[in-house]
Amino acid sequence: MKTNVLPKVVVSPDPVLGAKVRAIPRVDDEIRDMVKVMRKVMVKNQGVGLAANQIGIPVALFVAQIESDFYVFINPKITKISRDKDEMVEGCLSVPGYWGIVPRHKEVTIEGVGLNGKKQKIKAKGLLAQIFQHEMDHLEGKLYIQRTDKVRKLELQK
Ligand code: ZN
């Protein structure tokens, strides 16, 4: 994959967003290049997370970033959730021009493989927990607009 030409974010209702993703057998140069591209696409579009199927590649991989903390999860699974939920304001690069209010678990534990090929596990809360749940939904072919009927059009579109 070339890193100098960035792919466009796939927009709903493209079927790749609802397709089943494949597990990644090993972390190799192709995967490392893909992560670089995904990070650039996420930053360029001012996103806080991006799943591989959002650039048209249905594999189990997502990236996320809050301020300077960058996360890569390969073959991730949510292994623990809090019972409590919060109503969170949410948007998605694949659903441009809209935002919604989505119930999300306050805390989740996520396990998977990191970019170094080793297992990693993170217990997240608040915004990070929300991002992880949103990206896991992508890898399961689901968009936030399928989890809520509180979806609104953005008023201040340029
Ligand atoms: Zn999204």
Short mmCIF file of C-alpha atoms in Angstrom, two decimals, residues 2-156:
data_model
loop_
_atom_site.label_atom_id
_atom_site.label_comp_id
_atom_site.label_asym_id
_atom_site.label_seq_id
_atom_site.Cartn_x
_atom_site.Cartn_y
_atom_site.Cartn_z
CA LYS A 2 1.36 3.42 -0.99
CA THR A 3 1.58 5.88 1.85
CA ASN A 4 1.86 9.04 -0.27
CA VAL A 5 -1.67 8.91 -1.67
CA LEU A 6 -4.16 8.69 1.15
CA PRO A 7 -7.33 6.65 0.62
CA LYS A 8 -10.71 8.31 1.09
CA VAL A 9 -12.86 7.33 4.03
CA VAL A 10 -15.61 4.96 2.89
CA VAL A 11 -19.04 6.47 3.47
CA SER A 12 -22.32 4.76 4.46
CA PRO A 13 -24.12 2.85 2.91
CA ASP A 14 -21.07 1.28 1.22
CA PRO A 15 -21.41 -2.50 1.81
CA VAL A 16 -17.78 -2.85 3.06
CA LEU A 17 -18.92 -1.08 6.24
CA GLY A 18 -21.31 -3.94 6.94
CA ALA A 19 -19.06 -6.78 5.79
CA LYS A 20 -17.55 -9.32 8.12
CA VAL A 21 -13.86 -8.58 8.75
CA ARG A 22 -11.06 -11.14 8.53
CA ALA A 23 -8.66 -11.83 11.39
CA ILE A 24 -5.07 -10.75 10.77
CA PRO A 25 -2.72 -13.78 10.91
CA ARG A 26 0.49 -11.85 11.62
CA VAL A 27 1.79 -8.34 12.03
CA ASP A 28 3.99 -7.78 8.99
CA ASP A 29 5.16 -4.81 6.87
CA GLU A 30 1.83 -4.68 5.07
CA ILE A 31 -0.01 -4.27 8.37
CA ARG A 32 2.53 -1.72 9.66
CA ASP A 33 2.12 0.31 6.42
CA MET A 34 -1.63 0.08 6.73
CA VAL A 35 -1.50 1.44 10.28
CA LYS A 36 0.62 4.39 9.09
CA VAL A 37 -1.90 5.16 6.36
CA MET A 38 -4.87 4.79 8.72
CA ARG A 39 -3.27 7.12 11.25
CA LYS A 40 -2.74 9.77 8.56
CA VAL A 41 -6.29 9.41 7.28
CA MET A 42 -7.66 9.69 10.82
CA VAL A 43 -5.62 12.80 11.64
CA LYS A 44 -6.33 14.45 8.28
CA ASN A 45 -10.07 14.00 8.83
CA GLN A 46 -9.86 15.08 12.49
CA GLY A 47 -11.14 11.73 13.70
CA VAL A 48 -10.33 10.06 17.00
CA GLY A 49 -10.59 6.53 15.65
CA LEU A 50 -10.62 4.62 12.38
CA ALA A 51 -11.37 0.99 11.53
CA ALA A 52 -9.72 -0.76 8.57
CA ASN A 53 -13.01 -1.30 6.75
CA GLN A 54 -13.43 2.49 6.71
CA ILE A 55 -10.62 2.59 4.15
CA GLY A 56 -12.18 -0.36 2.34
CA ILE A 57 -10.09 -3.19 3.82
CA PRO A 58 -12.24 -5.64 5.83
CA VAL A 59 -9.69 -6.85 8.39
CA ALA A 60 -9.81 -6.78 12.19
CA LEU A 61 -7.78 -3.66 12.89
CA PHE A 62 -8.47 -0.22 14.24
CA VAL A 63 -6.50 2.82 15.34
CA ALA A 64 -7.47 5.49 17.84
CA GLN A 65 -5.91 8.65 19.15
CA ILE A 66 -6.67 10.96 22.06
CA GLU A 67 -4.27 13.90 22.18
CA SER A 68 -0.81 12.28 21.98
CA ASP A 69 -1.91 8.77 22.98
CA PHE A 70 -2.08 6.56 19.89
CA TYR A 71 -3.61 3.08 19.99
CA VAL A 72 -3.50 0.18 17.55
CA PHE A 73 -5.62 -2.92 18.07
CA ILE A 74 -5.35 -6.01 15.89
CA ASN A 75 -7.91 -8.82 16.24
CA PRO A 76 -9.50 -7.02 19.20
CA LYS A 77 -12.23 -8.26 21.51
CA ILE A 78 -14.09 -6.56 24.29
CA THR A 79 -13.73 -8.91 27.23
CA LYS A 80 -15.38 -6.92 30.01
CA ILE A 81 -17.98 -4.18 30.17
CA SER A 82 -19.44 -2.13 32.97
CA ARG A 83 -23.17 -2.39 33.44
CA ASP A 84 -23.50 1.40 33.64
CA LYS A 85 -24.00 3.34 30.47
CA ASP A 86 -23.75 7.00 29.55
CA GLU A 87 -25.46 8.82 26.72
CA MET A 88 -22.55 10.03 24.61
CA VAL A 89 -22.42 12.52 21.75
CA GLU A 90 -20.98 10.70 18.79
CA GLY A 91 -20.07 11.16 15.15
CA CYS A 92 -18.43 9.01 12.50
CA LEU A 93 -16.21 9.81 9.49
CA SER A 94 -18.29 7.30 7.51
CA VAL A 95 -21.50 9.19 8.31
CA PRO A 96 -20.45 12.76 7.44
CA GLY A 97 -22.70 15.68 8.32
CA TYR A 98 -24.48 13.99 11.24
CA TRP A 99 -24.10 13.43 14.95
CA GLY A 100 -26.05 11.41 17.43
CA ILE A 101 -26.55 10.48 21.05
CA VAL A 102 -25.52 6.89 21.71
CA PRO A 103 -25.67 4.84 24.91
CA ARG A 104 -22.18 3.46 25.64
CA HIS A 105 -20.79 1.42 28.51
CA LYS A 106 -18.81 3.62 30.88
CA GLU A 107 -15.91 1.16 31.08
CA VAL A 108 -14.66 -1.59 28.82
CA THR A 109 -11.69 -3.91 28.83
CA ILE A 110 -10.34 -4.63 25.39
CA GLU A 111 -7.82 -7.29 24.46
CA GLY A 112 -5.99 -7.85 21.21
CA VAL A 113 -2.61 -7.67 19.54
CA GLY A 114 -0.52 -4.51 19.31
CA LEU A 115 1.64 -3.25 16.47
CA ASN A 116 4.62 -5.07 18.03
CA GLY A 117 2.78 -8.38 17.55
CA LYS A 118 2.32 -8.87 21.27
CA LYS A 119 -0.90 -9.26 23.22
CA GLN A 120 -2.21 -6.12 24.84
CA LYS A 121 -5.08 -5.35 27.15
CA ILE A 122 -6.46 -1.96 28.12
CA LYS A 123 -9.14 -1.04 30.61
CA ALA A 124 -10.68 2.18 29.33
CA LYS A 125 -13.29 4.58 30.58
CA GLY A 126 -15.06 7.69 29.34
CA LEU A 127 -14.10 8.92 25.87
CA LEU A 128 -11.56 6.15 25.26
CA ALA A 129 -14.11 3.48 26.21
CA GLN A 130 -16.58 5.14 23.84
CA ILE A 131 -14.06 5.15 20.98
CA PHE A 132 -13.21 1.48 21.53
CA GLN A 133 -16.90 0.54 21.47
CA HIS A 134 -17.44 2.61 18.32
CA GLU A 135 -14.47 1.00 16.51
CA MET A 136 -15.47 -2.50 17.66
CA ASP A 137 -18.90 -1.83 16.17
CA HIS A 138 -17.22 -1.01 12.83
CA LEU A 139 -15.37 -4.33 12.89
CA GLU A 140 -18.72 -6.03 13.49
CA GLY A 141 -20.22 -4.20 10.53
CA LYS A 142 -22.27 -1.84 12.62
CA LEU A 143 -22.57 1.97 12.62
CA TYR A 144 -23.62 4.12 15.58
CA ILE A 145 -26.73 5.21 13.66
CA GLN A 146 -27.99 1.63 14.10
CA ARG A 147 -27.72 1.99 17.88
CA THR A 148 -29.80 5.13 18.32
CA ASP A 149 -32.71 7.00 16.85
CA LYS A 150 -31.28 10.28 18.14
CA VAL A 151 -29.42 11.31 15.00
CA ARG A 152 -29.22 14.95 13.94
CA LYS A 153 -27.86 16.83 10.97
CA LEU A 154 -24.90 19.09 11.68
CA GLU A 155 -26.02 22.69 11.40
CA LEU A 156 -22.69 24.35 10.78
#
